[in-house]
mmCIF file of C-alpha atoms in Angstrom:
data_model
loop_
_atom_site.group_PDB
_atom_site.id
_atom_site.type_symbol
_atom_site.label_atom_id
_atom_site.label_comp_id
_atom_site.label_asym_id
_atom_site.label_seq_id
_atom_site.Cartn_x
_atom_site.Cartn_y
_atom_site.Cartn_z
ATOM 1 C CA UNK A 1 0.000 0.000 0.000
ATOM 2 C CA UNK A 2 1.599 3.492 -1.399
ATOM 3 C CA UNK A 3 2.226 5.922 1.696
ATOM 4 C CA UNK A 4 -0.304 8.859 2.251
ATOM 5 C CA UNK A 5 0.847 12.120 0.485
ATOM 6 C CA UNK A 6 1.552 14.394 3.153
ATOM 7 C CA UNK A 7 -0.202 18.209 3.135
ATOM 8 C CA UNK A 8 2.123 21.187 3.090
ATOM 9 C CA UNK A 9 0.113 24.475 3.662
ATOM 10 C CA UNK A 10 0.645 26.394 0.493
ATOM 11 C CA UNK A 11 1.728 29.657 2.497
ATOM 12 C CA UNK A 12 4.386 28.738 5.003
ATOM 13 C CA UNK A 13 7.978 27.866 4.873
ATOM 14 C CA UNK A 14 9.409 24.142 5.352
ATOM 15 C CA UNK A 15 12.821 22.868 6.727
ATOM 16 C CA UNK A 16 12.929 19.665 4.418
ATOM 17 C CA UNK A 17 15.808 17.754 5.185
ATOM 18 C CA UNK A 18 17.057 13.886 5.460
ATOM 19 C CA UNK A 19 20.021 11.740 5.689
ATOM 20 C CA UNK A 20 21.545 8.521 4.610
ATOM 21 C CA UNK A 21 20.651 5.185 5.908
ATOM 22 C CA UNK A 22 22.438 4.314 8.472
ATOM 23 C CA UNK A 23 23.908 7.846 8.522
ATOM 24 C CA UNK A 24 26.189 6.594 5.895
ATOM 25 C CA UNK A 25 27.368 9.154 3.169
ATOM 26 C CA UNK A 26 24.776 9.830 -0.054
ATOM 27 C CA UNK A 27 27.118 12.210 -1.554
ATOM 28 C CA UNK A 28 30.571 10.490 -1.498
ATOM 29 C CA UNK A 29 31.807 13.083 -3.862
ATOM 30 C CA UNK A 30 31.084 16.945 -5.939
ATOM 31 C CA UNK A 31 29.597 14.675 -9.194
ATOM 32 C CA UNK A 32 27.160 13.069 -6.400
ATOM 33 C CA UNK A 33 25.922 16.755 -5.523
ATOM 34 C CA UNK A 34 26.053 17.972 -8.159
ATOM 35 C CA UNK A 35 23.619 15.571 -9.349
ATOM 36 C CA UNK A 36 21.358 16.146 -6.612
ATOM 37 C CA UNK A 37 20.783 19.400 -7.075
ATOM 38 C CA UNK A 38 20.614 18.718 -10.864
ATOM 39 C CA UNK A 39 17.579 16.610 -10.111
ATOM 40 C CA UNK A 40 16.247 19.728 -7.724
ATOM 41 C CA UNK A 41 16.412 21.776 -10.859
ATOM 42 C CA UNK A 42 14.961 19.404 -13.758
ATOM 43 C CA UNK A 43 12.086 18.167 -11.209
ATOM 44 C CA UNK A 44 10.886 22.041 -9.947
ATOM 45 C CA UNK A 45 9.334 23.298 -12.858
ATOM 46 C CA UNK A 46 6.628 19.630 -12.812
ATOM 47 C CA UNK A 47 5.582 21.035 -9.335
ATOM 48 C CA UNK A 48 3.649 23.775 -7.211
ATOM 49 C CA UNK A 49 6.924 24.187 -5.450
ATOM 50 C CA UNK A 50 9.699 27.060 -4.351
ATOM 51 C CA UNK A 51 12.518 26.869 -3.412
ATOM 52 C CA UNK A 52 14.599 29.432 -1.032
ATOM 53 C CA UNK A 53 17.525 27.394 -0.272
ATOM 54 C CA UNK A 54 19.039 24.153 -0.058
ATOM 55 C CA UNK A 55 22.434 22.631 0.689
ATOM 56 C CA UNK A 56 23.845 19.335 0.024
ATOM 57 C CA UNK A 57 26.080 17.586 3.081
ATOM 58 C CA UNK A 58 28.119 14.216 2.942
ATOM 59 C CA UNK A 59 25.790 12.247 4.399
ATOM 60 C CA UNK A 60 22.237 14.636 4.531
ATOM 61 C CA UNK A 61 20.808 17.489 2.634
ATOM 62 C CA UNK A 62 18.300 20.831 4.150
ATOM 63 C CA UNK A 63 16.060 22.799 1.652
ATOM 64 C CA UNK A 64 14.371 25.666 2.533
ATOM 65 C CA UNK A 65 11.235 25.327 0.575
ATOM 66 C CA UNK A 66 7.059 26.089 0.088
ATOM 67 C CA UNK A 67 4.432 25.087 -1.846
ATOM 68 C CA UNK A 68 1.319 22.073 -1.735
ATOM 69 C CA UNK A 69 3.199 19.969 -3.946
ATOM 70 C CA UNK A 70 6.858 19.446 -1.960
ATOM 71 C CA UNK A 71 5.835 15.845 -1.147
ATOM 72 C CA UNK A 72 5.751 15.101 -4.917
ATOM 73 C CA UNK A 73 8.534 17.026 -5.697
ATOM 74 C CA UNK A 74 10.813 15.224 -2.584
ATOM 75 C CA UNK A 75 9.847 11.815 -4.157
ATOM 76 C CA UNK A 76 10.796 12.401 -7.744
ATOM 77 C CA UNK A 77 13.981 13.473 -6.318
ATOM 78 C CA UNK A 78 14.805 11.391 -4.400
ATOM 79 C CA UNK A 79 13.877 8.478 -5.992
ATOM 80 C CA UNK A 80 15.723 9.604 -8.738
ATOM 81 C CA UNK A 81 18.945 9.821 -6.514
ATOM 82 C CA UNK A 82 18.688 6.733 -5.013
ATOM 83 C CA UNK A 83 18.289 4.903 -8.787
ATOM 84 C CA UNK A 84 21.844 7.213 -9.699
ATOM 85 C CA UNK A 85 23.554 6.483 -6.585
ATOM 86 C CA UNK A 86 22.734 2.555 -6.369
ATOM 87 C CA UNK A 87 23.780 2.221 -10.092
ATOM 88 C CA UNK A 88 26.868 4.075 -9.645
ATOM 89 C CA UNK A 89 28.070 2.369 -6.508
ATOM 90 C CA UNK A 90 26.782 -1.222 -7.188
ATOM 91 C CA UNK A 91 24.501 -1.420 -4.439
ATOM 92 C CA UNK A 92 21.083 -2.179 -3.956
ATOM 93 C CA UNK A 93 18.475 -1.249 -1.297
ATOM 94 C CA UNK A 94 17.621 2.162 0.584
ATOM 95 C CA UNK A 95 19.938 5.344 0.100
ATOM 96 C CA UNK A 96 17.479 7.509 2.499
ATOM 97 C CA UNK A 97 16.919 6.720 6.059
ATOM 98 C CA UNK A 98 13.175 7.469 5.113
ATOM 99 C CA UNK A 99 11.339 9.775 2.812
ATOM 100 C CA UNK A 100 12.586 13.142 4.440
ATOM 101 C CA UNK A 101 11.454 15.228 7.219
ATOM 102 C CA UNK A 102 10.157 18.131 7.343
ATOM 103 C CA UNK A 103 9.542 21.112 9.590
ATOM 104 C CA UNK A 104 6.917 23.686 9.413
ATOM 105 C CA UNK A 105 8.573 27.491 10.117
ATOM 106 C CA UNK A 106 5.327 28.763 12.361
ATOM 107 C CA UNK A 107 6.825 32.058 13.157
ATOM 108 C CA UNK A 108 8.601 34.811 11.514
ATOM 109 C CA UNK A 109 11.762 34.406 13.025
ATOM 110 C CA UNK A 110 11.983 31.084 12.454
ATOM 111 C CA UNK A 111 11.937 31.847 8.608
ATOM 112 C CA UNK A 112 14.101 34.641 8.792
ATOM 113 C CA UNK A 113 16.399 32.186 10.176
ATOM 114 C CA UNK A 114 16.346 29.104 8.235
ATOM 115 C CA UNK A 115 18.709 30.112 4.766
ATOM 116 C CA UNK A 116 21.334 31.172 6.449
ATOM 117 C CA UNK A 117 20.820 28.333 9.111
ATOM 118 C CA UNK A 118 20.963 26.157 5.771
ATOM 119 C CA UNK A 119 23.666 27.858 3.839
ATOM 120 C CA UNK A 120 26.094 27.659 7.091
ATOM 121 C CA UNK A 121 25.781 24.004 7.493
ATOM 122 C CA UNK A 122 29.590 23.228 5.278
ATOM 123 C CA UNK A 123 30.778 26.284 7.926
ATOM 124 C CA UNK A 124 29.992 24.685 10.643
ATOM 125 C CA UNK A 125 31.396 21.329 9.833
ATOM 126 C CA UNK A 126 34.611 22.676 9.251
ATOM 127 C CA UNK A 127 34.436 22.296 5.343
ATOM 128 C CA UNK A 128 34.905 25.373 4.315
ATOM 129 C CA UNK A 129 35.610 29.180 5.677
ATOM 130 C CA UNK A 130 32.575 30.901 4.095
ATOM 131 C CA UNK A 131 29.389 29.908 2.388
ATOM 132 C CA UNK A 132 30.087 30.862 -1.175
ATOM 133 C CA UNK A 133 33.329 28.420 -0.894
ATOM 134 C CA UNK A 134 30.459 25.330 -0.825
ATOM 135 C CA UNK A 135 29.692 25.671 -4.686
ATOM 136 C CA UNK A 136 26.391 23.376 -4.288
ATOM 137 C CA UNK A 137 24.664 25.439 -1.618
ATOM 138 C CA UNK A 138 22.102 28.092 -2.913
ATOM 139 C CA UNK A 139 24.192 30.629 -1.460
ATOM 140 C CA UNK A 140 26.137 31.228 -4.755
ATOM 141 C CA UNK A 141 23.036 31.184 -6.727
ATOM 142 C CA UNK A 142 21.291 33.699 -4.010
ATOM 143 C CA UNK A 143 24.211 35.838 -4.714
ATOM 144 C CA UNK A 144 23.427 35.675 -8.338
ATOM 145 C CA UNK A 145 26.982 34.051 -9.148
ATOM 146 C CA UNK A 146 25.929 30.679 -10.327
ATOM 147 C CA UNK A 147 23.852 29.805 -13.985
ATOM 148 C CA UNK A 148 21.460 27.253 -11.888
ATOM 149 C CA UNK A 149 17.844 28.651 -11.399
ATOM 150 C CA UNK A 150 16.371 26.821 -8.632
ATOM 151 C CA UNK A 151 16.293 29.452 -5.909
ATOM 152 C CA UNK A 152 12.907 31.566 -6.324
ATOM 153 C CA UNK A 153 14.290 34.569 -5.874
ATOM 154 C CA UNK A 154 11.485 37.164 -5.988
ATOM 155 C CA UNK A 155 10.130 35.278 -3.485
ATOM 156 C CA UNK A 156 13.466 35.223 -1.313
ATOM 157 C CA UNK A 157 13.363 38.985 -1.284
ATOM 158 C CA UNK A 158 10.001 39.080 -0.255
ATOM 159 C CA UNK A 159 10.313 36.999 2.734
ATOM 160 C CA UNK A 160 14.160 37.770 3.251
ATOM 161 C CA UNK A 161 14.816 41.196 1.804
ATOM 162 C CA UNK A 162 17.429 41.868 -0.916
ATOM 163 C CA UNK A 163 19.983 40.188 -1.429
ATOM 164 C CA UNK A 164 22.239 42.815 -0.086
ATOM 165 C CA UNK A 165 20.554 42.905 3.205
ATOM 166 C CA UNK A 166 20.883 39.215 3.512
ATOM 167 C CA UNK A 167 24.645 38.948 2.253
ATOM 168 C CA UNK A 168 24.937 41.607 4.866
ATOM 169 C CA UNK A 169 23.289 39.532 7.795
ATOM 170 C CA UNK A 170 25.049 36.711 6.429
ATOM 171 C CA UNK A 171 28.757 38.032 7.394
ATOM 172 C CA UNK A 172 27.400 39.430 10.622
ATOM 173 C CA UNK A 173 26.479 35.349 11.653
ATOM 174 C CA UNK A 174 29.539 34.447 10.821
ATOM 175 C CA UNK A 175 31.579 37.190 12.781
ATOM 176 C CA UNK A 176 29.575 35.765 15.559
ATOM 177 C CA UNK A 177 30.457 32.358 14.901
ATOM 178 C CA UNK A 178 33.767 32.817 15.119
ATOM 179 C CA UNK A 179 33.903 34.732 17.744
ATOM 180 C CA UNK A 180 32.377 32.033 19.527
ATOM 181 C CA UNK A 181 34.276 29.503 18.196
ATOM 182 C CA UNK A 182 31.744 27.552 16.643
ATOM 183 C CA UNK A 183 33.198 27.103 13.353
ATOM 184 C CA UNK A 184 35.525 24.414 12.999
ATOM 185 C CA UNK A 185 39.074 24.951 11.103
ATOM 186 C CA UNK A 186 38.324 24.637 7.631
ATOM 187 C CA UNK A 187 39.832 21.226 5.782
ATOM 188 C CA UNK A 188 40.800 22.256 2.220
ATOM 189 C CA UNK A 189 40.622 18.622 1.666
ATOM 190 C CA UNK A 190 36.648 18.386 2.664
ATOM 191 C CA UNK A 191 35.926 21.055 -0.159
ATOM 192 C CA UNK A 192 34.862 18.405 -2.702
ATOM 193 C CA UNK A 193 32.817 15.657 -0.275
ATOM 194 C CA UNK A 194 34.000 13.177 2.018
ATOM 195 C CA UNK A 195 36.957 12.159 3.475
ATOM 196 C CA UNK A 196 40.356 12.293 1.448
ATOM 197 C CA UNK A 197 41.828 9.057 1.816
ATOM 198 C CA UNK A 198 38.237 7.222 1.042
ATOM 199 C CA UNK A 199 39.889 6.613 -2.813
ATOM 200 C CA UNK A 200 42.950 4.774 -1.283
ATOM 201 C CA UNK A 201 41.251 2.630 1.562
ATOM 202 C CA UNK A 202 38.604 1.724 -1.339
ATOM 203 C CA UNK A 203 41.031 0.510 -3.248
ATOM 204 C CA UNK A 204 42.576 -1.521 -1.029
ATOM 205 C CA UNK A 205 39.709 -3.014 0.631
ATOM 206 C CA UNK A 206 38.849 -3.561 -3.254
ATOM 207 C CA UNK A 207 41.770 -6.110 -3.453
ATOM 208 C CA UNK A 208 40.899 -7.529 0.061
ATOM 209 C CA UNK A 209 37.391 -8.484 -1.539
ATOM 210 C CA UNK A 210 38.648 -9.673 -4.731
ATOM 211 C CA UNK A 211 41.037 -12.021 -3.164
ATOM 212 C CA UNK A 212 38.070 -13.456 -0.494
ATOM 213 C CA UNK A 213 35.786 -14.176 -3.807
ATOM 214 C CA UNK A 214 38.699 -14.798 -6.148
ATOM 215 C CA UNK A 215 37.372 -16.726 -9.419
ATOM 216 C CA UNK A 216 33.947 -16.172 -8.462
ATOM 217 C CA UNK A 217 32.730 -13.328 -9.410
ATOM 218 C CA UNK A 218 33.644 -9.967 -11.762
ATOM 219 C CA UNK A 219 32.481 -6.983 -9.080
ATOM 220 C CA UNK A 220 33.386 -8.533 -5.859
ATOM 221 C CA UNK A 221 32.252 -5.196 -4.062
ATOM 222 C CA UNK A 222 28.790 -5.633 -4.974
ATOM 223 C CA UNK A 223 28.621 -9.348 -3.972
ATOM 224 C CA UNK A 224 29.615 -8.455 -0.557
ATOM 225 C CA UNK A 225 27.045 -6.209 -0.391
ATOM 226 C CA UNK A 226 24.010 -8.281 -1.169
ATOM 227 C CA UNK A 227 21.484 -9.072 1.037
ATOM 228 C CA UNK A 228 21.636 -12.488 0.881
ATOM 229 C CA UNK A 229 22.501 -15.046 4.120
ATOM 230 C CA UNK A 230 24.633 -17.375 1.884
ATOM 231 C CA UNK A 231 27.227 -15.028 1.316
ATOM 232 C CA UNK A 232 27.745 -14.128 4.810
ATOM 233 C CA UNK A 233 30.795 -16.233 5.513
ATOM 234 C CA UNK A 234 32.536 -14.068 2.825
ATOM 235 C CA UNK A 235 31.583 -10.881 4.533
ATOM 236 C CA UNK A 236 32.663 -12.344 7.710
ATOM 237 C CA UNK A 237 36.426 -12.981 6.583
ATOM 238 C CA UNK A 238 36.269 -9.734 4.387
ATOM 239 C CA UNK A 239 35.668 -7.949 7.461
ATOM 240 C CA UNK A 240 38.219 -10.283 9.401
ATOM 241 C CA UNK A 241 41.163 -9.426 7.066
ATOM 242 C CA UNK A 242 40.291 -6.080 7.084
ATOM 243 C CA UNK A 243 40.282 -5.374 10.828
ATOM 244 C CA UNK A 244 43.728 -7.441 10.975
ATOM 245 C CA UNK A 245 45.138 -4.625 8.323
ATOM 246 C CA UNK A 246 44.109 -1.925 10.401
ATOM 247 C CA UNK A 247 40.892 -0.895 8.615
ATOM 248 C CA UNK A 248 38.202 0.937 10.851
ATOM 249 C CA UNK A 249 34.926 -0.219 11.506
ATOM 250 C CA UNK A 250 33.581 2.747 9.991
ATOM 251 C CA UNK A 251 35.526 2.386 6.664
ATOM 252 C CA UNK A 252 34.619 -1.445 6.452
ATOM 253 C CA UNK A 253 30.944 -0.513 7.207
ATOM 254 C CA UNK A 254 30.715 2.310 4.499
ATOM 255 C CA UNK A 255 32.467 0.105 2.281
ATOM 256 C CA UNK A 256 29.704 -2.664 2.433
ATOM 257 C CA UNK A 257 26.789 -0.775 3.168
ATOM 258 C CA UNK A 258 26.059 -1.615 6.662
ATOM 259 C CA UNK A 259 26.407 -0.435 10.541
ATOM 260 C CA UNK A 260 29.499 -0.436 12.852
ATOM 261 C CA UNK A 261 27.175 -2.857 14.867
ATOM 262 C CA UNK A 262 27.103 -5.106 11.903
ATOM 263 C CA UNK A 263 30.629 -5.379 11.135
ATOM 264 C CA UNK A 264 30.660 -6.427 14.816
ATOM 265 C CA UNK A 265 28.964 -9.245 14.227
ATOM 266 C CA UNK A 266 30.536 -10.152 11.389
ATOM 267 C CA UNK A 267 34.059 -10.225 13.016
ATOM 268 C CA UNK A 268 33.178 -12.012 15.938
#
């Protein structure tokens, strides 16, 4: 039975966000991004939707958005993504945690708040040292230095004010910020997704799989990360020899799609 389509009161501003299943990453790098917010853009015009903001993490995504039709809209994207991202990674199963969430803005401060709450997110984290430095936040696009259209931006002044007045209370946020030393040193290496050294620990837990399923079969990655019972005992000693070269938990759970608790198990 298809889920209910959920109402979204044409009028008011939404915090729509979600993350990856099991927290894991959904964008592992800039192409994965930048193909979200490709899909924000081609799906928009099909719905009764606008959108004020949005910004694309490792392993979640916020939009700042309004409209009756966002539930649509969410679920073309995202189902979308998922297809992309299980194709391109040779997985199978959930990308999303669960459709998304999303958070009605009741008052007035609360939507005065919520693009710069958004575009400050890769600040934050540490990723960068200002928002324009995160090129698949609407921040560049809001400041009219990016060719994407998906930020309505006569509406964003409406709400917001001009752009001016918003770059404006932008900087004064992150004076404060830094002041208060909630912004984490930025990592020039974080400024294109996920964690630098995931391309060489892939590759060699790539050979660690191929030689557990040697002559068996072509993409020994995707094997391990079936669901299916009978190819447990190869997960088991893929996640054995892994741990005895050093590997994390966390890198051998990414790697096969599943929880630190999991690999657990399968070590023990």
């Amino acid at each position: 039975m298809a889920r209910p389509i959920r109402d979204f009161h044409s009028g008011h501003l939404y915090h729509v966000f979600g993350r990856g299943v099991n927290r894991q990453d959904i964008f592992r790098c800039g192409a994965d991004a930048d193909r979200f917010v490709h899909l924000l853009e081609k799906y928009l015009p099909s719905f009764a939707v606008s959108i004020l903001s949005y910004c694309p993490m490792p392993n979640h995504y916020h939009i700042g958005a309004k409209g009756p039709e966002i539930s649509l809209f969410m679920q073309s994207v995202l189902t979308a993504y998922s297809c992309y991202f299980n194709w391109k990674y040779g997985r199978t199963g959930h990308v999303f945690e669960r459709r998304f969430n999303a958070k009605r803005c009741f008052t007035n401060r609360h939507s005065l708040v919520l693009p710069g709450y958004i575009d400050l997110n890769p600040v934050k984290a540490g990723f960068v040292k200002h928002p324009r430095d995160w090129r698949w936040s609407s921040f560049l696009e809001i400041e009219g230095k990016s060719s994407r259209t998906i930020v309505n931006v006569e509406e964003f002044e409406q709400i917001f004010g001009s752009i001016g007045d918003y770059r404006s209370r932008m900087e004064k946020r992150l004076r404060r910020l830094a002041k208060r030393g909630s912004v984490a040193p930025a990592n020039p290496a974080m400024s294109d997704f996920g964690d630098p050294r995931r391309e060489e620990v892939y590759a060699f837990l790539d050979e660690i799989a191929g030689d557990v399923i040697r002559g068996k079969e072509i993409d020994a990655r995707a094997v391990l990360q079936a669901r299916d019972r009978s190819r447990r005992a190869w997960r088991s000693e893929f996640a054995r020899r892994s741990r005895a070269e050093g590997i994390s938990m966390r890198w051998i759970g990414d790697y096969l799609g599943r929880t630190k608790q999991a690999v657990m198990h399968l070590i023990r």
